[in-house]
Amino acid sequence: MRYRSNSFDAPAYDADIAGDAYDVPPDPCMLPLIPRDRNRNILLDAAALLIPATSFLELELVGRIFATELLLAGALPILLLLRGRLLMRKLPLLIFAMGLIWLLAQIATDLIVESTFRDYARGWAKIGFTLLNFMSIYLLLVGSRRRVVLFAAGLGIGIILLFIFNPPPFGLTQPWKFGLGFALVYLVAAALQLRTLARAPYLAPLVFAAIGLFFMSQGFRSGGGVAFITAAYLLYAGSGPKYRFPSPVKILFIIGFGALAVFILLESYEAMVEAGWFGEQAKSILRQQALSNMGILLGGRSEILIASQAIMESPLLGHGSWAKNEYYSYLMALLKFGANGGEIPFLKNDLIPTHSVIFGAWVESGILGAMFWAMILGIVFRVLIRLSVSDDPLMPLITFMGFLMFWDILFSPFGADRRFVLAYFITVMVLSHSALYRSSDVDEWADEAARLDEEDAYAPEGDWDRRRNFQFEYHRY
């Protein structure tokens, strides 16, 4: 994909990621979101690929613990010894501090409401592993674009191995929705880093639009919507201005345009489903959700209504780890089955339904838990606001992660593999945020990128000016 950058067209690729092209000098015209690797570290590269690839292995202790998490926890002391000072940077330190506050709030709530050992052990472990995962992944990936891509590829490989050796219960009937769809995105986004593919004009938007259509046809509506929004964003970024970061007025315009695009997408999907494009199962699900009067977007997320009532009952303290209350469980069953005269089935458990990362944290640990995830949403929003000015080939992967994080934090439950997947996403957002907010002007950013490139270990310093001037003149004309 070619992006305009500071009055000349720059091919958006990084030779450092391009497979066998490690001997090719990096392109100084590219504005990197994540620095190029100055030295190859085979052990760290192997860890970035293999650790997430073991995610198909898990243990059942107090709750589900994945091999990936155990390996990250085991690697953390070594990473702290070698690179621990990198956690002292402002944003990762803030995230870790807010995470500790979230954990302390959860402990306090559980002690006050007298949660059972099994419940609070799982609740504390969920938060603790999330923080440990973030620390390990951040220290493993910081300063290395190669390892950022390898980790994504490892996640994709791990999902494929899961479906080979231990397919999830719903994976047999809807494999793309419950795993394989994400594996496809991770591997495709990793492949888009290859020099030949990264140079192809508008390939990334076309690929994500095709993925979105395929996901919709397989009943994976949320993934399809995220893929379509990613494609639209990449299309805008590829043809938009690369000179300055957007003004507040333009930011509001982009938000309004995005809201309109989502509305058009939902209406188009509903029309296509009613026309039978995606089969009878999709039509049945759509009509069932239409009866909830919450629309297609929230029709499958009615748990949020119940969670909102639980939050209003105890907004500051919360209800404790794995919060239970028969009243809210009954309301959920009534909302799902009783609204249309159906028989309410026997309740298997009395967990307070949330189906949302941020609402779940708020229900369980109170306002401080919600504040942690609100901060993460703020970081993602800031990254997406400025990301369009970049010509980095990592942009498709980062864009998809950003929009998927919005969906997951607002409308998906937390736990299981999301503990390390979201930790990886947060790491990538932190690295991108650090680059995008280094200055208030892209020209300053470009100068800084050029200065860093000049110090790159891939080319002798004496050979830099000649190569940079040649590439500058070549791309300008």
Coordinates of C-alpha atoms in Angstrom, one line a residue:
M1 CA 0.0 0.0 0.0
R2 CA 1.4 3.4 -0.9
Y3 CA 0.8 6.3 1.4
R4 CA 1.6 10.0 0.8
S5 CA 4.2 11.3 3.2
N6 CA 5.5 14.9 3.5
S7 CA 5.0 15.9 -0.2
F8 CA 6.3 12.7 -1.7
D9 CA 5.0 9.2 -2.2
A10 CA 6.8 6.7 0.0
P11 CA 6.5 2.9 -0.5
A12 CA 5.0 1.7 2.8
Y13 CA 7.3 -1.2 3.8
D14 CA 10.0 -2.1 6.2
A15 CA 12.8 -4.3 4.9
D16 CA 13.4 -5.5 8.5
I17 CA 10.1 -7.3 8.4
A18 CA 10.3 -8.5 4.8
G19 CA 11.3 -12.1 5.3
D20 CA 14.6 -12.7 3.6
A21 CA 15.3 -9.0 3.1
Y22 CA 17.2 -8.3 6.2
D23 CA 20.2 -7.1 4.2
V24 CA 18.1 -4.3 2.5
P25 CA 18.5 -0.9 4.1
P26 CA 15.3 0.5 5.7
D27 CA 13.3 3.2 3.9
P28 CA 13.9 6.6 5.5
C29 CA 10.7 7.9 4.0
M30 CA 8.5 5.7 6.2
L31 CA 7.3 7.1 9.5
P32 CA 7.6 4.1 11.8
L33 CA 5.1 3.5 14.6
I34 CA 7.4 1.0 16.3
P35 CA 11.2 1.2 15.9
R36 CA 13.1 -1.2 13.7
D37 CA 15.2 -3.9 15.4
R38 CA 18.7 -2.7 15.8
N39 CA 20.0 -6.3 16.5
R40 CA 18.3 -9.6 15.9
N41 CA 17.8 -11.6 19.0
I42 CA 16.9 -15.1 18.0
L43 CA 15.8 -16.2 21.5
L44 CA 13.4 -13.3 22.0
D45 CA 12.1 -13.7 18.4
A46 CA 11.5 -17.4 19.0
A47 CA 9.7 -16.6 22.3
A48 CA 7.5 -14.0 20.6
L49 CA 6.3 -16.7 18.2
L50 CA 6.2 -19.8 20.3
I51 CA 4.7 -18.5 23.6
P52 CA 1.4 -17.4 22.0
A53 CA 1.4 -20.5 19.8
T54 CA 1.1 -22.7 23.0
S55 CA -2.3 -21.1 23.8
F56 CA -4.1 -24.3 22.8
L57 CA -2.7 -25.9 26.0
E58 CA -4.4 -25.2 29.3
L59 CA -4.7 -26.4 32.9
E60 CA -7.8 -26.4 35.1
L61 CA -6.7 -25.3 38.6
V62 CA -8.9 -22.8 40.4
G63 CA -9.9 -21.7 36.9
R64 CA -8.5 -22.0 33.3
I65 CA -4.8 -21.2 33.1
F66 CA -3.2 -21.3 29.7
A67 CA 0.3 -22.5 28.9
T68 CA 0.9 -19.1 27.3
E69 CA 0.3 -17.4 30.7
L70 CA 2.6 -19.8 32.5
L71 CA 5.4 -19.2 30.0
L72 CA 4.9 -15.4 30.3
A73 CA 5.0 -15.6 34.1
G74 CA 8.1 -17.7 33.9
A75 CA 9.9 -15.4 31.5
L76 CA 9.0 -12.2 33.5
P77 CA 11.9 -12.4 36.0
I78 CA 14.4 -12.7 33.2
L79 CA 12.8 -9.9 31.2
L80 CA 12.7 -7.7 34.3
L81 CA 16.4 -8.3 34.9
L82 CA 17.3 -7.6 31.3
R83 CA 14.8 -4.9 30.4
G84 CA 12.8 -4.0 33.5
R85 CA 13.8 -0.3 33.2
L86 CA 11.6 0.0 30.1
L87 CA 8.5 -0.4 32.4
M88 CA 9.4 2.9 34.0
R89 CA 8.2 4.8 30.9
K90 CA 5.2 7.0 31.6
L91 CA 2.3 5.1 29.9
P92 CA 3.2 1.4 30.8
L93 CA 3.9 2.6 34.4
L94 CA 0.5 4.3 34.5
I95 CA -1.3 1.2 33.2
F96 CA 0.5 -1.0 35.7
A97 CA -0.4 1.4 38.5
M98 CA -4.0 1.6 37.5
G99 CA -4.1 -2.2 37.2
L100 CA -2.8 -2.5 40.8
I101 CA -5.5 -0.2 42.0
W102 CA -8.1 -2.3 40.2
L103 CA -6.7 -5.4 41.9
L104 CA -6.7 -3.7 45.3
A105 CA -10.3 -2.6 44.7
Q106 CA -11.3 -6.1 43.9
I107 CA -9.6 -7.5 47.1
A108 CA -11.4 -4.9 49.2
T109 CA -14.8 -5.6 47.6
D110 CA -14.4 -9.3 48.1
L111 CA -13.5 -8.9 51.7
I112 CA -16.4 -6.6 52.4
V113 CA -19.1 -8.7 50.6
E114 CA -17.5 -11.9 51.9
S115 CA -17.0 -13.7 48.6
T116 CA -16.2 -17.4 48.7
F117 CA -12.6 -18.6 48.3
R118 CA -13.3 -20.1 44.9
D119 CA -14.8 -16.9 43.6
Y120 CA -12.2 -14.5 44.9
A121 CA -9.3 -16.8 43.9
R122 CA -10.5 -16.7 40.4
G123 CA -11.3 -13.0 40.5
W124 CA -7.9 -12.0 41.8
A125 CA -6.1 -14.5 39.5
K126 CA -7.9 -12.9 36.5
I127 CA -6.6 -9.5 37.3
G128 CA -3.2 -10.6 38.4
F129 CA -2.6 -12.7 35.3
T130 CA -3.7 -9.8 33.1
L131 CA -1.1 -7.5 34.7
L132 CA 1.6 -10.1 34.5
N133 CA 0.8 -10.8 30.9
F134 CA 1.0 -7.1 30.1
M135 CA 4.3 -6.7 31.8
S136 CA 5.9 -9.7 30.1
I137 CA 4.5 -9.0 26.6
Y138 CA 5.5 -5.3 26.8
L139 CA 9.1 -6.2 27.9
L140 CA 9.3 -8.8 25.2
L141 CA 8.0 -6.7 22.3
V142 CA 9.0 -3.1 23.1
G143 CA 11.4 -1.7 20.5
S144 CA 10.9 -4.6 18.0
R145 CA 8.5 -4.5 15.1
R146 CA 9.5 -8.0 14.1
R147 CA 8.4 -9.4 17.5
V148 CA 5.1 -7.5 17.3
V149 CA 4.3 -9.3 14.1
L150 CA 5.6 -12.7 15.3
F151 CA 3.4 -12.5 18.4
A152 CA 0.3 -12.0 16.1
A153 CA 1.4 -14.9 13.9
G154 CA 1.9 -17.0 17.1
L155 CA -1.7 -16.2 18.2
G156 CA -3.0 -17.3 14.9
I157 CA -1.0 -20.6 15.0
G158 CA -2.2 -21.2 18.5
I159 CA -5.9 -20.9 17.5
I160 CA -5.3 -23.3 14.6
L161 CA -3.7 -25.9 16.9
L162 CA -6.6 -25.5 19.3
F163 CA -9.1 -26.5 16.6
I164 CA -6.9 -29.4 15.6
F165 CA -6.3 -30.9 19.1
N166 CA -9.1 -29.5 21.3
P167 CA -11.8 -27.7 19.4
P168 CA -14.1 -25.5 21.6
P169 CA -17.7 -26.5 22.0
F170 CA -19.2 -23.9 19.7
G171 CA -16.2 -24.1 17.3
L172 CA -17.6 -27.2 15.6
T173 CA -20.8 -25.4 14.5
Q174 CA -19.4 -21.8 14.1
P175 CA -15.6 -22.2 13.7
W176 CA -15.0 -18.8 12.2
K177 CA -16.9 -16.9 14.9
F178 CA -15.3 -18.8 17.8
G179 CA -11.6 -18.7 16.9
L180 CA -10.6 -19.3 13.3
G181 CA -11.7 -15.9 12.2
F182 CA -9.2 -14.2 14.5
A183 CA -6.5 -16.7 13.3
L184 CA -7.2 -15.6 9.7
V185 CA -6.8 -11.9 10.6
Y186 CA -3.6 -12.3 12.6
L187 CA -1.9 -14.4 9.8
V188 CA -3.1 -12.1 7.0
A189 CA -2.0 -9.0 8.8
A190 CA 1.4 -10.6 9.4
A191 CA 1.6 -11.5 5.8
L192 CA 0.8 -7.9 4.8
Q193 CA 4.2 -6.9 6.3
L194 CA 6.0 -8.6 3.5
R195 CA 7.6 -6.1 1.2
T196 CA 5.9 -7.2 -2.0
L197 CA 2.4 -7.1 -0.4
A198 CA 3.0 -3.9 1.5
R199 CA 3.9 -2.1 -1.7
A200 CA 0.6 -3.1 -3.5
P201 CA -1.7 0.0 -3.7
Y202 CA -4.9 -0.3 -1.6
L203 CA -4.3 -4.1 -1.0
A204 CA -4.9 -3.9 2.7
P205 CA -8.4 -2.2 2.5
L206 CA -9.5 -4.7 -0.2
V207 CA -8.3 -7.7 1.9
F208 CA -10.1 -6.5 5.0
A209 CA -13.3 -5.8 3.1
A210 CA -13.1 -9.3 1.7
I211 CA -12.6 -10.7 5.2
G212 CA -15.5 -8.7 6.4
L213 CA -17.8 -10.1 3.7
F214 CA -16.6 -13.6 4.4
F215 CA -17.2 -13.3 8.2
M216 CA -20.7 -12.0 7.6
S217 CA -21.5 -15.0 5.4
Q218 CA -20.3 -17.3 8.2
G219 CA -22.4 -15.6 10.9
F220 CA -19.5 -13.8 12.5
R221 CA -21.2 -10.4 12.5
S222 CA -19.0 -8.6 15.1
G223 CA -15.8 -9.7 13.3
G224 CA -17.2 -8.8 9.9
G225 CA -18.2 -5.3 11.2
V226 CA -14.8 -4.7 12.6
A227 CA -13.1 -5.8 9.4
F228 CA -15.4 -3.5 7.3
I229 CA -14.7 -0.5 9.6
T230 CA -10.9 -1.4 9.4
A231 CA -11.1 -1.4 5.6
A232 CA -12.9 2.0 5.5
Y233 CA -10.3 3.5 7.9
L234 CA -7.4 2.1 5.8
L235 CA -9.0 3.5 2.6
Y236 CA -9.3 6.9 4.2
A237 CA -5.8 6.7 5.5
G238 CA -4.3 5.7 2.2
S239 CA -5.9 8.7 0.4
G240 CA -5.9 11.2 3.2
P241 CA -3.5 13.9 4.0
K242 CA -0.1 13.0 5.6
Y243 CA 1.0 16.5 6.6
R244 CA -0.5 17.2 9.9
F245 CA -2.5 15.5 12.6
P246 CA -6.2 16.1 12.4
S247 CA -7.7 19.2 14.0
P248 CA -10.5 18.9 16.6
V249 CA -13.1 19.9 14.0
K250 CA -11.8 17.2 11.7
I251 CA -11.8 14.7 14.5
L252 CA -15.5 15.4 15.1
F253 CA -16.2 15.0 11.4
I254 CA -14.4 11.7 11.3
I255 CA -16.4 10.5 14.4
G256 CA -19.7 11.5 12.7
F257 CA -18.7 9.9 9.4
G258 CA -17.8 6.7 11.3
A259 CA -21.1 6.7 13.1
L260 CA -22.9 7.1 9.7
A261 CA -20.8 4.3 8.2
V262 CA -21.7 2.0 11.0
F263 CA -25.4 2.8 10.6
I264 CA -25.2 2.2 6.8
L265 CA -23.4 -1.1 7.4
L266 CA -26.0 -2.3 9.9
E267 CA -28.9 -1.4 7.6
S268 CA -27.2 -3.0 4.6
Y269 CA -26.5 -6.2 6.6
E270 CA -30.1 -6.4 7.8
A271 CA -31.3 -6.0 4.2
M272 CA -29.0 -8.7 2.9
V273 CA -30.0 -11.1 5.6
E274 CA -33.7 -10.6 4.9
A275 CA -32.9 -11.2 1.3
G276 CA -31.4 -14.6 2.2
W277 CA -27.8 -13.8 1.3
F278 CA -26.4 -15.4 4.5
G279 CA -28.8 -18.3 4.9
E280 CA -31.7 -19.2 7.1
Q281 CA -29.7 -19.3 10.3
A282 CA -28.6 -15.7 10.0
K283 CA -32.2 -14.7 9.2
S284 CA -33.6 -16.5 12.3
I285 CA -31.0 -14.9 14.6
L286 CA -31.8 -11.5 13.2
R287 CA -35.5 -11.8 13.7
Q288 CA -35.1 -13.2 17.2
Q289 CA -32.9 -10.2 18.1
A290 CA -35.4 -7.8 16.5
L291 CA -38.0 -8.9 19.0
S292 CA -35.8 -7.5 21.9
N293 CA -36.4 -3.9 20.7
M294 CA -32.6 -3.3 21.1
G295 CA -31.8 -3.4 17.5
I296 CA -29.2 -5.4 15.6
L297 CA -26.2 -3.9 17.4
L298 CA -27.3 -4.7 21.0
G299 CA -29.9 -7.3 20.3
G300 CA -27.4 -10.1 21.3
R301 CA -26.0 -8.0 24.2
S302 CA -29.1 -7.6 26.4
E303 CA -26.9 -8.6 29.4
I304 CA -25.7 -5.0 29.4
L305 CA -29.2 -3.8 30.5
I306 CA -29.1 -6.2 33.5
A307 CA -25.5 -5.2 34.3
S308 CA -26.5 -1.6 34.3
Q309 CA -29.1 -2.2 37.0
A310 CA -26.5 -4.1 39.1
I311 CA -24.1 -1.2 38.7
M312 CA -26.7 1.3 39.9
E313 CA -27.3 -0.8 43.0
S314 CA -23.6 -0.7 44.0
P315 CA -21.7 1.7 41.7
L316 CA -18.7 2.4 44.0
L317 CA -18.0 -0.9 45.7
G318 CA -19.3 -3.5 43.2
H319 CA -20.7 -7.0 44.0
G320 CA -17.4 -9.0 44.3
S321 CA -15.6 -11.6 42.1
W322 CA -17.9 -13.8 40.1
A323 CA -20.8 -11.8 41.4
K324 CA -24.0 -13.8 42.0
N325 CA -27.5 -12.7 42.4
E326 CA -30.6 -14.7 41.6
Y327 CA -32.7 -11.6 41.0
Y328 CA -30.5 -10.4 38.1
S329 CA -30.2 -13.9 36.6
Y330 CA -34.0 -14.2 36.7
L331 CA -34.3 -10.8 35.0
M332 CA -31.9 -12.0 32.3
A333 CA -33.9 -15.1 31.7
L334 CA -37.2 -13.1 31.7
L335 CA -35.7 -10.7 29.1
K336 CA -34.5 -13.5 26.9
F337 CA -37.4 -16.0 27.1
G338 CA -40.3 -14.4 28.8
A339 CA -40.8 -11.2 26.9
N340 CA -42.5 -13.0 24.0
G341 CA -44.6 -15.4 26.1
G342 CA -42.0 -18.2 26.1
E343 CA -41.3 -20.5 29.0
I344 CA -38.5 -19.4 31.3
P345 CA -36.0 -22.3 31.6
F346 CA -34.3 -23.5 34.8
L347 CA -31.5 -21.2 35.7
K348 CA -28.1 -23.1 35.6
N349 CA -26.4 -20.4 37.7
D350 CA -27.1 -17.1 39.4
L351 CA -24.1 -15.1 38.0
I352 CA -24.9 -11.5 37.3
P353 CA -24.8 -11.3 33.5
T354 CA -22.5 -8.6 32.0
H355 CA -21.1 -9.8 28.6
S356 CA -18.8 -6.7 28.7
V357 CA -15.2 -6.3 29.9
I358 CA -15.8 -2.8 31.4
F359 CA -19.3 -3.6 32.7
G360 CA -18.0 -6.8 34.2
A361 CA -15.1 -5.0 36.0
W362 CA -17.6 -2.4 37.3
V363 CA -20.0 -5.0 38.6
E364 CA -17.3 -7.1 40.3
S365 CA -14.8 -4.5 41.6
G366 CA -16.7 -1.2 41.4
I367 CA -15.9 2.1 39.8
L368 CA -12.1 1.6 40.1
G369 CA -12.3 -1.5 37.9
A370 CA -14.3 0.5 35.3
M371 CA -11.8 3.3 35.4
F372 CA -9.0 1.0 34.3
W373 CA -10.8 -0.1 31.2
A374 CA -12.0 3.4 30.5
M375 CA -8.3 4.5 30.5
I376 CA -7.5 1.8 28.0
L377 CA -10.4 2.9 25.8
G378 CA -9.0 6.4 25.9
I379 CA -5.6 5.2 24.8
V380 CA -7.1 3.3 21.9
F381 CA -9.2 6.4 20.9
R382 CA -6.1 8.6 20.9
V383 CA -4.2 6.1 18.7
L384 CA -6.9 5.8 16.1
I385 CA -7.3 9.6 15.9
R386 CA -3.7 10.0 14.8
L387 CA -3.0 6.6 13.2
S388 CA -4.2 7.7 9.8
V389 CA -1.2 9.9 9.2
S390 CA 1.2 6.9 9.3
D391 CA 2.5 5.0 6.4
D392 CA 3.7 2.1 8.5
P393 CA 2.8 -1.4 7.1
L394 CA 1.8 -2.3 10.7
M395 CA -1.1 0.0 10.3
P396 CA -3.7 -2.6 9.1
L397 CA -2.9 -4.8 12.1
I398 CA -3.0 -1.9 14.6
T399 CA -6.2 -0.6 13.1
F400 CA -8.0 -3.9 13.4
M401 CA -6.8 -4.3 17.0
G402 CA -8.0 -0.9 17.9
F403 CA -11.6 -1.3 16.6
L404 CA -11.7 -4.9 18.0
M405 CA -10.7 -3.5 21.4
F406 CA -13.6 -1.1 21.3
W407 CA -16.0 -3.9 20.6
D408 CA -14.5 -6.4 23.1
I409 CA -14.2 -3.9 26.0
L410 CA -17.8 -2.7 25.5
F411 CA -19.6 -5.8 24.4
S412 CA -17.6 -9.0 25.0
P413 CA -16.9 -10.9 28.3
F414 CA -13.5 -10.9 29.9
G415 CA -11.4 -14.0 30.9
A416 CA -9.9 -17.1 29.4
D417 CA -7.6 -16.3 26.5
R418 CA -8.7 -12.6 26.5
R419 CA -6.3 -12.1 29.5
F420 CA -3.2 -12.4 27.3
V421 CA -4.8 -11.4 24.0
L422 CA -6.0 -8.0 25.3
A423 CA -2.6 -7.6 27.1
Y424 CA -1.0 -8.0 23.7
F425 CA -3.4 -5.5 22.2
I426 CA -2.7 -3.0 25.0
T427 CA 1.0 -3.4 24.4
V428 CA 0.7 -2.6 20.7
M429 CA -1.5 0.5 21.5
V430 CA 1.0 1.7 24.1
L431 CA 3.9 1.4 21.6
S432 CA 1.9 3.2 18.9
H433 CA 0.8 5.9 21.2
S434 CA 4.4 6.7 22.2
A435 CA 5.3 7.3 18.5
L436 CA 2.1 9.1 17.5
Y437 CA 2.3 11.6 20.4
R438 CA 6.0 12.3 20.3
S439 CA 5.2 15.6 18.7
S440 CA 2.2 17.7 17.6
D441 CA 3.3 17.9 14.0
V442 CA 4.0 15.2 11.4
D443 CA 6.9 17.1 10.1
E444 CA 8.6 17.0 13.5
W445 CA 7.7 13.3 13.7
A446 CA 9.3 12.8 10.3
D447 CA 12.5 14.6 11.3
E448 CA 12.7 12.5 14.5
A449 CA 12.1 9.3 12.5
A450 CA 14.9 10.3 10.1
R451 CA 17.2 11.0 13.0
L452 CA 16.5 7.6 14.4
D453 CA 16.9 6.0 11.0
E454 CA 20.3 7.7 10.7
E455 CA 21.4 5.9 13.8
D456 CA 20.1 2.5 12.5
A457 CA 22.6 -0.3 12.6
Y458 CA 21.7 -1.6 9.2
A459 CA 23.9 0.9 7.3
P460 CA 27.2 2.6 7.9
E461 CA 26.7 6.2 8.9
G462 CA 28.9 7.4 6.1
D463 CA 26.6 5.8 3.5
W464 CA 23.4 7.2 5.0
D465 CA 23.2 10.7 3.4
R466 CA 23.8 9.4 -0.1
R467 CA 21.1 6.7 0.2
R468 CA 18.6 9.1 1.9
N469 CA 19.1 11.8 -0.7
F470 CA 18.8 9.3 -3.5
Q471 CA 15.5 7.9 -2.1
F472 CA 14.1 11.3 -1.4
E473 CA 14.7 12.6 -5.0
Y474 CA 13.5 9.3 -6.4
H475 CA 10.2 9.3 -4.5
R476 CA 9.6 13.0 -5.1
Y477 CA 9.8 12.7 -8.8

